[in-house]
Coordinates of C-alpha atoms in Angstrom, one line a residue:
Chain A
M186 CA 0.0 0.0 0.0
T187 CA 2.9 2.3 0.0
D188 CA 3.6 4.5 -2.9
N189 CA 7.3 4.0 -3.3
S190 CA 6.6 1.0 -5.6
T191 CA 8.5 2.7 -8.4
I192 CA 11.6 0.5 -8.5
T193 CA 14.4 2.3 -10.3
V194 CA 16.5 -0.2 -12.1
K195 CA 19.6 1.4 -13.5
P196 CA 20.2 0.2 -17.1
R197 CA 23.2 -2.1 -17.1
S198 CA 25.7 -2.0 -19.9
K199 CA 27.1 -5.3 -21.3
I200 CA 30.6 -4.3 -20.5
R201 CA 29.6 -3.7 -16.9
D202 CA 28.0 -7.2 -16.7
V203 CA 31.1 -8.8 -18.1
W204 CA 33.3 -6.9 -15.7
D205 CA 31.2 -7.9 -12.7
Q206 CA 31.4 -11.5 -13.7
F207 CA 35.1 -11.3 -14.4
K208 CA 35.7 -9.7 -11.0
S209 CA 34.1 -12.6 -9.2
H210 CA 36.7 -15.0 -10.7
K211 CA 39.6 -14.4 -8.3
G212 CA 42.1 -16.4 -10.4
A213 CA 41.3 -14.5 -13.5
L214 CA 41.6 -11.1 -11.7
L215 CA 44.9 -12.1 -10.3
G216 CA 46.0 -13.3 -13.7
A217 CA 45.1 -10.1 -15.3
I218 CA 46.9 -8.1 -12.7
I219 CA 50.1 -10.2 -13.0
F220 CA 50.0 -10.2 -16.8
F221 CA 49.5 -6.4 -17.1
S222 CA 52.2 -5.7 -14.5
I223 CA 54.7 -7.9 -16.5
V224 CA 53.8 -6.1 -19.7
L225 CA 54.2 -2.7 -17.9
L226 CA 57.5 -3.7 -16.3
V227 CA 58.9 -4.9 -19.6
M228 CA 57.7 -1.9 -21.5
V229 CA 58.8 0.8 -19.1
G230 CA 61.6 -1.0 -17.3
P231 CA 64.4 -0.5 -19.9
F232 CA 63.9 3.3 -19.8
V233 CA 64.3 3.4 -16.1
W234 CA 66.9 0.7 -15.5
P235 CA 70.5 2.1 -15.8
F236 CA 72.0 -0.9 -17.6
D237 CA 71.6 -1.7 -21.2
A238 CA 70.8 -5.3 -22.2
N239 CA 73.8 -5.6 -24.5
Q240 CA 76.3 -3.5 -22.5
I241 CA 79.3 -5.8 -22.0
D242 CA 81.3 -5.3 -18.8
I243 CA 83.7 -8.2 -18.7
R244 CA 85.2 -7.2 -15.3
S245 CA 81.9 -7.9 -13.5
R246 CA 81.1 -11.1 -15.2
N247 CA 79.4 -14.1 -13.6
Q248 CA 78.3 -12.2 -10.5
G249 CA 75.6 -13.4 -8.2
P250 CA 72.7 -11.3 -7.1
S251 CA 73.7 -8.0 -5.6
L252 CA 72.2 -4.5 -5.1
L253 CA 73.7 -3.3 -8.3
H254 CA 72.6 -6.3 -10.3
P255 CA 69.6 -7.9 -8.5
F256 CA 69.6 -10.9 -10.8
G257 CA 73.3 -11.1 -11.3
T258 CA 75.3 -10.9 -14.5
D259 CA 76.1 -13.4 -17.2
Q260 CA 79.3 -14.7 -18.7
L261 CA 80.0 -11.3 -20.5
G262 CA 79.0 -9.2 -17.5
R263 CA 75.7 -8.1 -19.0
D264 CA 73.0 -7.3 -16.4
T265 CA 70.5 -10.1 -16.2
L266 CA 67.6 -7.9 -15.2
A267 CA 68.1 -5.7 -18.2
R268 CA 68.3 -8.7 -20.5
M269 CA 65.2 -10.2 -18.9
M270 CA 63.3 -7.0 -19.6
A271 CA 64.6 -6.8 -23.2
G272 CA 63.8 -10.4 -23.7
G273 CA 60.3 -10.0 -22.3
R274 CA 59.7 -7.2 -24.7
T275 CA 60.5 -9.4 -27.7
S276 CA 58.7 -12.5 -26.3
I277 CA 55.5 -10.6 -25.6
A278 CA 55.7 -8.6 -28.8
V279 CA 56.0 -11.9 -30.7
G280 CA 53.1 -13.4 -28.8
L281 CA 50.9 -10.4 -29.5
A282 CA 51.8 -10.1 -33.1
A283 CA 51.4 -13.8 -33.8
M284 CA 48.1 -13.8 -31.9
A285 CA 46.8 -10.9 -34.1
L286 CA 47.9 -12.7 -37.3
S287 CA 46.4 -16.0 -36.3
L288 CA 43.1 -14.3 -35.2
F289 CA 42.9 -12.5 -38.5
F290 CA 43.3 -15.7 -40.5
G291 CA 41.1 -17.7 -38.2
S292 CA 38.2 -15.3 -38.1
F293 CA 38.5 -14.6 -41.8
I294 CA 38.3 -18.3 -42.7
G295 CA 35.8 -19.0 -40.0
V296 CA 33.4 -16.3 -41.0
T297 CA 33.7 -17.0 -44.7
A298 CA 33.1 -20.7 -44.2
G299 CA 30.2 -20.1 -41.9
F300 CA 28.5 -17.4 -43.9
Y301 CA 29.0 -18.8 -47.5
K302 CA 27.7 -22.3 -47.7
K303 CA 29.5 -22.9 -51.0
L304 CA 32.9 -22.3 -49.5
D305 CA 32.2 -24.2 -46.3
G306 CA 33.2 -27.6 -47.5
V307 CA 36.4 -26.5 -49.1
L308 CA 37.5 -24.2 -46.3
M309 CA 36.8 -26.8 -43.6
R310 CA 38.7 -29.5 -45.5
F311 CA 41.5 -27.1 -45.8
T312 CA 41.4 -26.5 -42.0
D313 CA 41.4 -30.2 -41.4
L314 CA 44.4 -30.6 -43.6
F315 CA 46.3 -27.9 -41.6
L316 CA 45.3 -29.6 -38.4
S317 CA 46.9 -32.8 -39.5
L318 CA 50.3 -31.1 -40.3
P319 CA 53.0 -31.8 -37.7
L320 CA 53.4 -28.3 -36.5
L321 CA 56.6 -28.2 -34.4
P322 CA 58.7 -30.1 -37.0
L323 CA 57.3 -27.8 -39.7
L324 CA 58.0 -24.7 -37.7
L325 CA 61.6 -25.9 -37.2
V326 CA 61.9 -26.6 -40.9
M327 CA 60.6 -23.1 -41.7
M328 CA 63.2 -21.6 -39.4
L329 CA 65.9 -23.5 -41.1
L330 CA 64.9 -22.6 -44.6
F331 CA 63.8 -19.0 -44.5
R332 CA 66.2 -17.7 -41.9
E333 CA 68.9 -16.6 -44.3
P334 CA 66.8 -14.9 -47.1
L335 CA 64.7 -13.0 -44.5
S336 CA 67.7 -12.0 -42.5
Q337 CA 69.3 -10.6 -45.7
A338 CA 66.1 -8.8 -46.7
Y339 CA 65.2 -7.1 -43.4
G340 CA 68.3 -7.5 -41.2
P341 CA 68.9 -10.3 -38.7
E342 CA 66.5 -9.1 -36.0
K343 CA 63.6 -7.8 -37.9
G344 CA 63.8 -10.7 -40.4
M345 CA 63.7 -13.2 -37.6
F346 CA 60.8 -11.4 -36.0
V347 CA 58.8 -11.4 -39.2
L348 CA 59.6 -15.1 -39.8
I349 CA 58.7 -16.3 -36.3
V350 CA 55.5 -14.2 -36.2
V351 CA 54.3 -15.3 -39.7
S352 CA 55.2 -19.0 -39.0
I353 CA 53.3 -19.1 -35.7
G354 CA 50.5 -17.2 -37.2
I355 CA 49.9 -19.5 -40.1
T356 CA 50.2 -22.6 -38.0
S357 CA 47.8 -21.7 -35.2
W358 CA 44.7 -20.2 -36.8
M359 CA 42.7 -23.5 -37.1
P360 CA 41.0 -23.7 -33.7
T361 CA 39.8 -20.1 -34.0
A362 CA 38.4 -20.8 -37.5
R363 CA 36.5 -23.8 -36.2
I364 CA 34.9 -22.1 -33.2
V365 CA 34.1 -18.9 -35.2
R366 CA 32.5 -21.0 -38.0
A367 CA 30.3 -22.9 -35.6
D368 CA 29.1 -19.6 -34.1
V369 CA 28.5 -18.0 -37.4
L370 CA 26.5 -21.0 -38.6
A371 CA 24.1 -20.6 -35.7
L372 CA 23.9 -16.8 -36.0
K373 CA 23.1 -16.8 -39.7
E374 CA 19.8 -18.4 -39.0
R375 CA 18.7 -15.8 -36.5
E376 CA 15.9 -13.3 -37.2
F377 CA 18.0 -10.2 -37.0
V378 CA 20.3 -11.4 -39.8
L379 CA 17.2 -12.3 -41.9
A380 CA 15.8 -8.9 -41.2
A381 CA 19.0 -7.2 -42.3
K382 CA 19.0 -9.3 -45.4
A383 CA 15.4 -8.5 -46.2
S384 CA 16.1 -4.8 -45.9
G385 CA 18.7 -5.2 -48.6
T386 CA 21.9 -5.0 -46.5
S387 CA 24.9 -6.2 -48.4
D388 CA 26.7 -9.3 -47.3
T389 CA 29.8 -7.4 -46.3
L390 CA 27.8 -5.1 -44.1
I391 CA 25.9 -7.9 -42.5
I392 CA 29.1 -9.6 -41.6
L393 CA 30.7 -6.4 -40.3
R394 CA 27.8 -5.0 -38.4
H395 CA 25.7 -8.0 -37.3
I396 CA 27.9 -11.1 -37.3
M397 CA 31.3 -9.9 -36.1
P398 CA 30.1 -8.2 -32.9
N399 CA 28.3 -11.4 -31.9
V400 CA 31.3 -13.7 -32.5
L401 CA 33.6 -11.3 -30.6
S402 CA 33.6 -13.3 -27.4
P403 CA 35.0 -16.6 -28.8
I404 CA 37.5 -14.5 -30.7
M405 CA 38.6 -12.8 -27.5
V406 CA 39.0 -16.0 -25.7
S407 CA 41.1 -17.4 -28.6
A408 CA 43.1 -14.2 -28.4
T409 CA 44.3 -14.9 -24.9
L410 CA 45.2 -18.5 -25.7
G411 CA 46.9 -17.2 -28.8
I412 CA 49.3 -15.0 -26.9
A413 CA 50.2 -17.8 -24.6
N414 CA 50.7 -20.1 -27.5
G415 CA 52.9 -17.5 -29.3
I416 CA 55.1 -17.0 -26.3
I417 CA 55.6 -20.7 -25.7
T418 CA 56.3 -21.5 -29.3
E419 CA 58.8 -18.6 -29.7
S420 CA 60.6 -19.7 -26.5
A421 CA 60.7 -23.3 -27.7
L422 CA 62.2 -22.3 -31.0
S423 CA 64.7 -20.0 -29.3
F424 CA 65.4 -22.8 -26.8
L425 CA 66.2 -25.2 -29.6
G426 CA 68.6 -22.6 -31.0
L427 CA 66.5 -21.9 -34.1
G428 CA 65.0 -18.6 -33.0
F429 CA 66.5 -15.1 -32.7
P430 CA 70.3 -14.5 -33.2
P431 CA 72.4 -15.1 -30.0
D432 CA 73.0 -11.5 -29.1
F433 CA 69.3 -10.7 -29.2
P434 CA 67.7 -11.7 -25.9
T435 CA 64.4 -13.4 -25.6
W436 CA 63.2 -15.4 -22.7
G437 CA 63.7 -18.7 -24.6
R438 CA 67.1 -17.6 -25.7
L439 CA 68.2 -16.6 -22.2
L440 CA 67.0 -20.0 -20.9
N441 CA 69.0 -21.7 -23.7
D442 CA 72.1 -19.7 -22.8
A443 CA 71.7 -20.5 -19.1
V444 CA 71.6 -24.3 -19.8
D445 CA 75.2 -24.1 -20.9
Y446 CA 76.2 -23.0 -17.4
L447 CA 73.8 -25.3 -15.6
Q448 CA 76.6 -26.9 -13.5
Q449 CA 78.3 -23.7 -12.4
Y450 CA 75.3 -21.3 -12.1
P451 CA 72.1 -23.3 -11.8
E452 CA 70.2 -20.2 -10.6
R453 CA 70.5 -18.6 -14.0
V454 CA 67.8 -20.8 -15.7
F455 CA 65.4 -19.8 -13.0
W456 CA 64.6 -16.3 -14.0
P457 CA 63.7 -16.7 -17.7
G458 CA 61.8 -19.9 -17.0
L459 CA 59.9 -18.3 -14.2
A460 CA 59.0 -15.4 -16.5
I461 CA 57.7 -17.6 -19.3
S462 CA 55.7 -19.8 -16.9
L463 CA 54.3 -16.9 -14.9
T464 CA 53.2 -15.0 -18.0
V465 CA 51.6 -18.0 -19.6
L466 CA 49.9 -19.1 -16.4
S467 CA 48.5 -15.6 -15.8
I468 CA 47.3 -15.4 -19.5
N469 CA 45.6 -18.8 -19.1
Y470 CA 43.8 -17.8 -16.0
L471 CA 42.8 -14.5 -17.7
G472 CA 41.4 -16.5 -20.6
D473 CA 39.5 -18.8 -18.2
G474 CA 37.9 -15.8 -16.5
L475 CA 37.1 -14.1 -19.8
R476 CA 35.4 -17.3 -21.1
D477 CA 33.2 -17.4 -18.1
A478 CA 32.5 -13.7 -18.1
L479 CA 31.6 -13.5 -21.8
D480 CA 29.3 -16.5 -21.6
P481 CA 25.8 -15.1 -20.6
R482 CA 24.7 -18.5 -19.4
M483 CA 27.4 -18.5 -16.7
R484 CA 26.4 -15.0 -15.5
K485 CA 24.6 -15.1 -12.1
R486 CA 21.9 -12.5 -12.0
Chain B
M79 CA 30.6 -49.2 -39.3
L80 CA 32.8 -51.2 -41.7
T81 CA 31.9 -48.9 -44.6
Y82 CA 32.6 -46.0 -42.4
I83 CA 36.0 -47.2 -41.5
F84 CA 36.7 -48.0 -45.1
R85 CA 35.6 -44.5 -46.2
R86 CA 37.7 -42.9 -43.5
L87 CA 40.7 -44.9 -44.7
L88 CA 40.2 -43.8 -48.2
I89 CA 40.0 -40.1 -47.2
S90 CA 43.3 -40.3 -45.3
I91 CA 45.2 -41.2 -48.5
P92 CA 44.7 -37.8 -50.2
T93 CA 45.4 -36.2 -46.8
L94 CA 48.7 -37.9 -46.6
I95 CA 49.6 -37.1 -50.2
F96 CA 48.7 -33.5 -49.6
I97 CA 50.9 -33.3 -46.5
S98 CA 53.8 -35.0 -48.2
L99 CA 53.4 -32.5 -51.0
V100 CA 53.5 -29.6 -48.5
I101 CA 56.6 -30.9 -46.8
F102 CA 58.3 -31.7 -50.1
L103 CA 57.6 -28.3 -51.6
L104 CA 58.5 -26.4 -48.5
L105 CA 61.9 -28.1 -48.4
N106 CA 62.6 -28.1 -52.1
L107 CA 61.5 -24.6 -53.1
A108 CA 63.5 -23.0 -50.4
P109 CA 66.9 -21.7 -51.4
N110 CA 69.7 -23.9 -50.1
D111 CA 72.4 -25.9 -51.6
P112 CA 73.3 -29.4 -50.4
M113 CA 76.7 -29.0 -52.2
A114 CA 77.5 -25.9 -50.1
Q115 CA 79.8 -27.9 -47.8
V116 CA 81.8 -29.6 -50.6
P117 CA 85.2 -28.0 -50.8
L118 CA 85.8 -25.3 -53.4
T119 CA 88.7 -27.3 -54.9
V120 CA 86.2 -29.8 -56.4
P121 CA 85.7 -28.8 -60.0
P122 CA 82.2 -27.7 -61.1
E123 CA 81.6 -30.7 -63.5
V124 CA 82.3 -33.1 -60.7
K125 CA 79.9 -31.1 -58.5
Q126 CA 77.3 -31.4 -61.2
K127 CA 77.7 -35.1 -61.3
M128 CA 77.3 -35.3 -57.5
R129 CA 74.2 -33.2 -57.8
E130 CA 72.8 -35.6 -60.3
A131 CA 73.7 -38.6 -58.2
L132 CA 71.6 -37.1 -55.4
G133 CA 68.7 -36.8 -57.9
L134 CA 68.7 -33.0 -57.8
G135 CA 68.9 -32.2 -61.5
Q136 CA 65.4 -33.5 -62.3
P137 CA 62.2 -31.5 -62.5
L138 CA 60.3 -31.2 -59.2
Y139 CA 57.4 -33.5 -59.9
V140 CA 59.8 -36.3 -60.8
Q141 CA 61.7 -35.8 -57.6
F142 CA 58.4 -35.8 -55.7
L143 CA 57.2 -39.0 -57.4
K144 CA 60.5 -40.7 -56.7
W145 CA 60.4 -39.8 -53.1
L146 CA 56.8 -41.1 -52.8
I147 CA 57.9 -44.4 -54.5
Q148 CA 60.9 -44.7 -52.2
L149 CA 58.8 -44.1 -49.2
F150 CA 55.7 -46.1 -50.0
W151 CA 57.0 -48.9 -52.2
I152 CA 60.7 -49.5 -51.6
E153 CA 60.8 -49.0 -47.8
P154 CA 58.0 -51.5 -47.1
Q155 CA 59.8 -54.0 -49.3
V156 CA 62.9 -53.5 -47.2
F157 CA 60.8 -54.2 -44.1
I158 CA 59.3 -57.3 -45.6
D159 CA 62.8 -58.5 -46.6
Y160 CA 64.0 -57.9 -43.1
M161 CA 61.0 -59.8 -41.6
F162 CA 60.9 -62.8 -43.9
N163 CA 64.5 -62.9 -45.3
T164 CA 63.3 -62.3 -48.9
S165 CA 65.0 -60.1 -51.4
F166 CA 62.5 -57.8 -53.0
S167 CA 64.4 -54.7 -52.3
E168 CA 67.8 -55.7 -53.7
D169 CA 69.5 -53.0 -55.8
K170 CA 66.7 -50.5 -55.3
L171 CA 67.5 -47.0 -54.2
R172 CA 66.4 -46.1 -50.7
V173 CA 66.0 -42.7 -49.1
I174 CA 69.6 -41.9 -48.3
S175 CA 70.6 -39.4 -45.6
W176 CA 73.0 -36.7 -46.8
Q177 CA 74.6 -36.6 -43.5
T178 CA 75.6 -40.2 -42.9
R179 CA 75.1 -41.6 -46.4
S180 CA 73.1 -44.5 -45.0
P181 CA 69.4 -45.2 -45.5
V182 CA 67.3 -42.8 -43.4
M183 CA 64.9 -45.6 -42.3
D184 CA 67.8 -47.6 -40.8
I185 CA 68.7 -44.7 -38.5
I186 CA 65.1 -44.1 -37.6
V187 CA 64.7 -47.8 -36.6
Q188 CA 67.8 -47.5 -34.4
R189 CA 66.5 -44.3 -32.8
M190 CA 62.8 -45.3 -32.4
P191 CA 63.0 -47.5 -29.3
Q192 CA 64.5 -44.7 -27.1
T193 CA 61.7 -42.3 -28.1
L194 CA 59.0 -44.9 -27.7
W195 CA 60.3 -46.0 -24.3
V196 CA 60.3 -42.4 -22.9
V197 CA 57.2 -41.2 -24.7
G198 CA 55.2 -44.3 -24.2
M199 CA 56.1 -44.6 -20.6
S200 CA 55.3 -41.0 -19.8
Y201 CA 52.0 -41.3 -21.6
V202 CA 51.0 -44.3 -19.5
V203 CA 52.1 -42.7 -16.3
G204 CA 50.3 -39.4 -17.2
I205 CA 47.1 -41.2 -17.9
L206 CA 47.3 -43.3 -14.7
I207 CA 47.8 -40.2 -12.6
A208 CA 45.2 -38.0 -14.5
I209 CA 42.2 -40.3 -14.5
P210 CA 41.8 -40.9 -10.7
I211 CA 42.5 -37.2 -9.9
G212 CA 40.0 -36.1 -12.5
I213 CA 37.3 -38.4 -11.1
Y214 CA 37.8 -37.4 -7.6
S215 CA 38.0 -33.6 -8.3
A216 CA 34.8 -33.8 -10.3
Y217 CA 33.1 -35.8 -7.5
K218 CA 34.1 -33.3 -4.9
Q219 CA 33.8 -30.2 -7.0
Y220 CA 35.1 -27.0 -5.4
S221 CA 36.7 -28.9 -2.5
V222 CA 40.2 -28.2 -1.5
F223 CA 41.4 -31.2 -3.4
D224 CA 39.7 -29.9 -6.6
Q225 CA 41.1 -26.5 -6.2
V226 CA 44.7 -27.8 -5.8
G227 CA 44.2 -30.3 -8.6
T228 CA 42.9 -27.5 -11.0
F229 CA 45.8 -25.3 -10.0
V230 CA 48.4 -28.1 -10.6
T231 CA 46.7 -28.8 -13.9
M232 CA 47.0 -25.1 -14.9
I233 CA 50.7 -25.2 -14.1
G234 CA 51.2 -28.3 -16.2
Y235 CA 49.4 -26.6 -18.9
S236 CA 51.3 -23.4 -18.7
V237 CA 54.9 -24.3 -17.8
P238 CA 56.7 -25.4 -21.0
P239 CA 58.7 -28.7 -20.9
F240 CA 62.0 -27.0 -21.6
F241 CA 61.6 -25.2 -18.2
T242 CA 60.3 -28.1 -16.2
G243 CA 63.0 -30.3 -17.7
V244 CA 65.8 -27.9 -16.9
F245 CA 64.3 -27.2 -13.5
V246 CA 64.2 -30.8 -12.4
I247 CA 67.8 -31.2 -13.7
V248 CA 68.9 -28.3 -11.5
I249 CA 67.2 -29.8 -8.4
F250 CA 67.8 -33.5 -8.7
S251 CA 71.0 -33.6 -10.7
V252 CA 72.9 -30.5 -9.9
Q253 CA 71.8 -29.7 -6.3
L254 CA 71.0 -33.1 -4.9
G255 CA 72.9 -35.3 -7.3
W256 CA 70.4 -38.1 -7.1
L257 CA 69.6 -38.6 -10.8
P258 CA 71.7 -38.4 -13.9
S259 CA 70.9 -35.4 -16.2
I260 CA 71.9 -37.3 -19.4
Y261 CA 69.9 -40.2 -20.7
D262 CA 72.4 -43.0 -21.6
T263 CA 70.9 -45.0 -24.4
T264 CA 73.8 -47.5 -24.6
H265 CA 72.8 -48.7 -21.1
S266 CA 71.3 -52.2 -21.2
V267 CA 69.3 -53.9 -18.5
V268 CA 70.7 -57.2 -17.4
D269 CA 70.2 -57.5 -13.7
W270 CA 68.7 -55.6 -10.8
E271 CA 71.5 -53.1 -10.5
T272 CA 71.3 -52.0 -14.1
F273 CA 67.6 -52.0 -13.9
K274 CA 67.8 -49.5 -11.1
V275 CA 70.2 -47.3 -13.1
Q276 CA 67.7 -47.4 -16.1
L277 CA 64.9 -46.5 -13.8
K278 CA 66.8 -43.6 -12.4
Q279 CA 67.7 -42.1 -15.8
M280 CA 64.1 -42.5 -17.0
V281 CA 62.4 -40.8 -14.0
M282 CA 63.0 -37.2 -15.0
P283 CA 62.2 -37.3 -18.8
V284 CA 59.1 -39.4 -18.1
M285 CA 57.9 -37.2 -15.3
V286 CA 58.4 -34.0 -17.4
L287 CA 56.4 -35.4 -20.3
A288 CA 53.9 -37.0 -17.9
L289 CA 53.1 -33.6 -16.3
Q290 CA 51.9 -32.3 -19.6
T291 CA 49.8 -35.4 -20.3
T292 CA 48.3 -35.3 -16.9
A293 CA 47.3 -31.7 -17.2
M294 CA 45.6 -32.2 -20.5
I295 CA 43.7 -35.4 -19.6
N296 CA 42.9 -34.4 -16.1
R297 CA 41.2 -31.2 -17.3
F298 CA 39.2 -33.2 -19.8
M299 CA 38.3 -36.0 -17.4
R300 CA 37.0 -33.6 -14.8
A301 CA 34.8 -31.7 -17.3
T302 CA 33.2 -34.8 -18.7
M303 CA 32.6 -36.3 -15.3
L304 CA 30.9 -33.1 -14.2
D305 CA 28.7 -33.2 -17.3
N306 CA 27.6 -36.7 -16.5
L307 CA 27.2 -36.4 -12.7
N308 CA 24.3 -34.0 -13.2
Q309 CA 22.4 -36.3 -15.6
D310 CA 19.1 -37.8 -14.8
Y311 CA 20.3 -41.4 -15.0
V312 CA 22.6 -40.7 -12.1
R313 CA 19.7 -39.7 -9.9
T314 CA 17.8 -42.7 -11.0
A315 CA 20.7 -45.0 -10.1
R316 CA 21.0 -43.4 -6.7
A317 CA 17.2 -43.6 -6.2
K318 CA 17.4 -47.3 -6.9
G319 CA 19.6 -47.6 -3.9
L320 CA 22.8 -48.5 -5.7
S321 CA 26.0 -47.8 -3.7
E322 CA 27.8 -44.6 -4.3
W323 CA 30.8 -46.6 -5.6
T324 CA 28.7 -48.3 -8.2
V325 CA 27.0 -45.1 -9.3
V326 CA 30.3 -43.2 -9.8
M327 CA 32.7 -45.9 -10.9
I328 CA 30.4 -47.9 -13.1
H329 CA 27.6 -45.7 -14.4
V330 CA 29.2 -42.3 -14.6
L331 CA 32.8 -43.3 -15.3
R332 CA 31.9 -45.6 -18.2
N333 CA 30.0 -42.8 -19.9
S334 CA 32.7 -40.2 -19.2
M335 CA 35.5 -42.4 -20.5
I336 CA 34.2 -42.3 -24.1
P337 CA 35.3 -38.8 -24.9
V338 CA 38.4 -39.1 -22.7
I339 CA 39.6 -42.1 -24.7
T340 CA 39.3 -40.2 -27.9
V341 CA 41.3 -37.4 -26.4
I342 CA 43.9 -39.8 -25.3
A343 CA 44.2 -41.1 -28.9
L344 CA 44.2 -37.7 -30.4
N345 CA 47.0 -36.4 -28.3
V346 CA 49.5 -39.1 -29.0
P347 CA 51.0 -37.2 -31.9
A348 CA 51.2 -34.0 -29.8
I349 CA 53.1 -35.8 -27.1
F350 CA 55.6 -37.0 -29.8
G351 CA 56.0 -33.4 -30.7
G352 CA 56.7 -32.5 -27.1
A353 CA 59.3 -35.3 -27.0
I354 CA 61.4 -33.3 -29.5
I355 CA 62.1 -30.7 -26.9
T356 CA 62.3 -33.1 -23.9
E357 CA 64.8 -35.3 -25.8
Q358 CA 66.9 -32.2 -26.4
V359 CA 66.8 -31.3 -22.7
F360 CA 67.8 -34.7 -21.5
K361 CA 70.0 -35.6 -24.5
V362 CA 68.0 -38.7 -25.3
N363 CA 69.1 -39.7 -28.8
G364 CA 65.7 -40.5 -30.2
I365 CA 63.8 -39.3 -33.2
G366 CA 63.4 -35.8 -32.0
Q367 CA 67.1 -35.3 -31.6
Q368 CA 67.7 -36.9 -35.0
L369 CA 65.4 -34.3 -36.5
I370 CA 67.1 -31.4 -34.8
G371 CA 70.5 -32.8 -35.8
A372 CA 69.3 -33.2 -39.4
I373 CA 68.0 -29.6 -39.4
Y374 CA 71.3 -28.2 -38.2
A375 CA 73.2 -30.3 -40.8
N376 CA 70.8 -29.4 -43.7
D377 CA 70.1 -33.1 -44.2
L378 CA 66.9 -32.7 -46.2
P379 CA 66.0 -36.4 -46.8
T380 CA 66.1 -37.1 -43.1
V381 CA 64.1 -34.0 -42.2
Q382 CA 61.5 -34.8 -44.9
T383 CA 61.1 -38.4 -43.8
I384 CA 60.8 -37.7 -40.1
T385 CA 58.4 -34.8 -40.6
F386 CA 56.4 -37.0 -42.8
M387 CA 56.4 -39.8 -40.1
F388 CA 55.0 -37.3 -37.6
A389 CA 52.2 -36.5 -40.1
V390 CA 51.5 -40.2 -40.6
L391 CA 51.2 -40.5 -36.8
I392 CA 48.7 -37.6 -36.7
V393 CA 46.5 -39.0 -39.5
L394 CA 46.6 -42.5 -38.0
F395 CA 45.6 -41.5 -34.5
N396 CA 42.8 -39.2 -35.8
L397 CA 41.5 -42.2 -37.7
L398 CA 41.8 -44.4 -34.6
A399 CA 40.0 -41.8 -32.4
D400 CA 37.1 -41.7 -34.8
I401 CA 36.8 -45.4 -35.0
I402 CA 37.1 -45.9 -31.2
Y403 CA 34.4 -43.2 -30.8
G404 CA 32.1 -45.0 -33.1
I405 CA 32.6 -48.4 -31.5
L406 CA 32.3 -47.2 -27.9
D407 CA 29.3 -45.0 -28.4
P408 CA 26.4 -46.8 -30.1
R409 CA 24.5 -43.5 -30.4
I410 CA 27.0 -42.4 -33.0
R411 CA 26.4 -44.1 -36.2
Y412 CA 28.5 -42.6 -38.9
D413 CA 26.7 -44.2 -41.8

């Protein structure tokens, strides 16, 4: 009988909903914090830290941790913390670039296959064929074969970067393509797409305006996993000695260099390994949380 | 089912040919010269002869066809000869390694047991650990056990084998000195003492690979168990008064095992891929190390053959997974 029955419900935006759900997943939140602090450290660190990653100081070589060099120095007296930050820059840059490339291929093929029925069979057989390629051996072979020509064309560092990013990109788009295709197939039958079609919207516009925003969540989840995959693959290649040139630090390369001194300085393998593991672990947790947050069925109202 | 299996077998032939074409073209269109390491004092006409002897002067499709014949026709003959002491393959040209000048297959056969021992053992160990943990964490969802299990799984998922491998070497070989860091493949087991040595050197590589298997399978096992535990038939079984053990271990487990077994089959090739890195870490001279060695030495026939064998493994286990799925789950009728 009271007259304050007017319940004011604030309109909730979708982003707000996603964020609320994401926050409730403690692991994901922690993962996001750790990942972004690593990225920040790696991006800003080299400007603040007094030592350069390639500055050789042979007199202070093989030092243990000290106030001057918190992570110690390597066999040429280069500061390990500076090298870790420079290495992280490369590793994360490779991960991000490879993820972007593989997402581009994956969503392009997935959307095309899902939207155009005629191309579906061909594109999915193509995806299956790519899935049955032995990826790690092929990546190694690509490194072997294209290292020289690309190094000559773009310089040793840039050439290697292009080669690694492109090779990881073209060998990791398949899962994204499959997930996106499945979603597009279901979306295509929905009324709003039919309505758009009936009102004479062109296919390109339907895809860009109606399909793409709706498949964004699986793409974002693939994106997080793509970064993790890129970082691990790059480190594996560098670890096998088929990645970047020796004077160019990446986490995998630093780990590989440290293995040579395993008997004398076992603590050296610890830092790059921990950095790779922590980054990938935090990204995986981030992806887990994102998957839950973006799935409306998981959201508790 | 039989027609289905037959059809799947037929589809895998073009797949294999496509993959071999990709591998072949990738290797042969790339600019590099197998004669690069021949001394400069060798006159050009001799070099040309050597090139021809390696079959390099011919057009690409002839080279590809010859490689296919060598791989699919001559190598099986060698195998039959070896098994039954016949002589089909006499005087026929086999795939020759540029590095050692001996048939590639012979080296692969020498190297295979080491890889199979380490990889196979780790896979079995990984599965044996993963399945019980998966069952129990699904049964007690959100318990402490489940939380810890999920976290360990996440670690196994995220930490690459080249770090876990090096890490256990630092702890158990360098610091504690309990286990050898290098896998000695010439070691042969004859009595209890040598068996213990063998066991010691296998522990680390097997555990490193098993961690990855465990992570993968445990995650999957838990998810399918959770799916099944909420089904109506579980409630029915409990309502009938069946014991909890029967409900979980017989009713739920049997239904959950179907997808898990396919995942186990599908991941065999991936674990071979992981073995490439693990072999490098522990210096196991298996197939993976042969591949890396061949890549460093520019030995194209070996690289080609091993890469192709990895592809065969993938196609084979995909086929196997599909067939197992059809047999285990009567609801799935492919035809």
